[in-house]
Tab-separated table of C-alpha atoms in Angstrom:
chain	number	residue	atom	x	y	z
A	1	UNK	CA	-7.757	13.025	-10.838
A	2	UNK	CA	-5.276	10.354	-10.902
A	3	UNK	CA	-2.540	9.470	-8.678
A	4	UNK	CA	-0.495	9.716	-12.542
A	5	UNK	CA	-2.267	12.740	-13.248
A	6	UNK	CA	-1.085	14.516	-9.677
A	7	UNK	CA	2.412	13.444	-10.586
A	8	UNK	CA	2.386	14.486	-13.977
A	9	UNK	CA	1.129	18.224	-12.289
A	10	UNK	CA	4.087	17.989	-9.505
A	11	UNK	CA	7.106	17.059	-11.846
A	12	UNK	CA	5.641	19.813	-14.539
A	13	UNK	CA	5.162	22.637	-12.087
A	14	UNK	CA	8.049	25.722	-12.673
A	15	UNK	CA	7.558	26.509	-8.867
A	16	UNK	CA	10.607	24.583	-7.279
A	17	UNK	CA	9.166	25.294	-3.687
A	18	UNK	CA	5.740	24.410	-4.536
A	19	UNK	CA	6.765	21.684	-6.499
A	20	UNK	CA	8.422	20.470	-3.534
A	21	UNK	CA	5.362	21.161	-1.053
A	22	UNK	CA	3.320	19.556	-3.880
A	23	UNK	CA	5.334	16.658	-4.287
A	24	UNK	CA	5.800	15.909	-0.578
A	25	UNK	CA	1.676	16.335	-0.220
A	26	UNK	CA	1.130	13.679	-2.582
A	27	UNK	CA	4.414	11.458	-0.904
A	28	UNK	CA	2.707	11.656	2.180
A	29	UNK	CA	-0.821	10.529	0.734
A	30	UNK	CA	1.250	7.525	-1.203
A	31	UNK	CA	2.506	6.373	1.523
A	32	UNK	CA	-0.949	6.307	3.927
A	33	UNK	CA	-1.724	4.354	0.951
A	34	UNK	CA	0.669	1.680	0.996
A	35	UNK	CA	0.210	0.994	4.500
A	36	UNK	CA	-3.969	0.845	3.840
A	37	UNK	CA	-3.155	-1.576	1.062
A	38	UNK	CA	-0.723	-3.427	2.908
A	39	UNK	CA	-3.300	-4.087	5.394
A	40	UNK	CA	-6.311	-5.084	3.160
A	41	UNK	CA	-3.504	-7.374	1.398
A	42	UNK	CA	-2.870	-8.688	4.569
A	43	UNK	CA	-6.808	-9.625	5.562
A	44	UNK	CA	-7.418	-11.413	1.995
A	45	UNK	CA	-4.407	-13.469	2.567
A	46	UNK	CA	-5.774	-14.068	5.771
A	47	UNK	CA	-9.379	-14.395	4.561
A	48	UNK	CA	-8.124	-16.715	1.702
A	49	UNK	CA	-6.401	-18.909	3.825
A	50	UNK	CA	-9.323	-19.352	6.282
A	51	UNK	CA	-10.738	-20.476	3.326
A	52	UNK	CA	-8.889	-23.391	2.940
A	53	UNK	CA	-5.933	-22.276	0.517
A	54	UNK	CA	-2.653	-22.892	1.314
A	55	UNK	CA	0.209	-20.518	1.363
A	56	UNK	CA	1.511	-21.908	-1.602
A	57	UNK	CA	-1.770	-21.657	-3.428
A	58	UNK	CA	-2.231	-18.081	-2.342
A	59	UNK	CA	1.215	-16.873	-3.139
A	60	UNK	CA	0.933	-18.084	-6.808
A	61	UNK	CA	-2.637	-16.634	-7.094
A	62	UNK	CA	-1.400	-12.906	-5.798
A	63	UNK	CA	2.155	-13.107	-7.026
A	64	UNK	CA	4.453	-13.219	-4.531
A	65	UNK	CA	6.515	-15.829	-2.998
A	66	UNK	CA	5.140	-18.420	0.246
A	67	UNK	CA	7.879	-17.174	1.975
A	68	UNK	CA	6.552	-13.219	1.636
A	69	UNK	CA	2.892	-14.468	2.738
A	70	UNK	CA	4.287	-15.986	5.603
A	71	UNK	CA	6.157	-12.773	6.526
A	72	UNK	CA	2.603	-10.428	5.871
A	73	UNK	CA	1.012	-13.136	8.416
A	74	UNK	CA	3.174	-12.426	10.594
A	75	UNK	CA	3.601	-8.788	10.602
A	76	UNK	CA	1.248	-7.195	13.564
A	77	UNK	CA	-1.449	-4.806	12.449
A	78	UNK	CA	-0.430	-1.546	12.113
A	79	UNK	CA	-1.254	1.022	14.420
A	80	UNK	CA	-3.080	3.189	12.740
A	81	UNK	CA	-5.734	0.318	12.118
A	82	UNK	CA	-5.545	-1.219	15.600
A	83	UNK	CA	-7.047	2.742	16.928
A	84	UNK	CA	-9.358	2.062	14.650
């Protein structure tokens, strides 16, 4: 099922207090997912730019700005991953 799907379930659900449980279940898997695809983001930039691209060049190609690749670059690895 579908991230859309889930939501779809949670906003539709007469149940206020499961809807609420429901809806901060699938907040809580959202946002593990962010910071997972924050951090694979993060390793292509970092990949493409080992490659020989430059910031500019990879900022056009994922759509964002040079100056938001530089700040993903520098971010540190997030905790979760460096257990890992």
């Amino acid at each position: 099922m579908s991230i859309a799907d889930e939501f779809e379930q949670v906003r539709s659900d007469p149940d206020p207090v499961r809807r609420g449980l429901r809806a901060t279940e699938l907040l809580t898997r959202c946002q593990r997912l962010a910071v997972e695809l924050a951090e694979l983001r993060k390793h292509a930039i970092e990949e493409a730019h080992r490659a020989g691209l430059s910031y500019t060049e990879i900022a056009e190609r994922i759509g964002v700005t040079k100056s938001r690749v530089s700040q993903i670059l520098a971010r540190p690895p997030s905790a979760r991953l460096q257990d890992e």
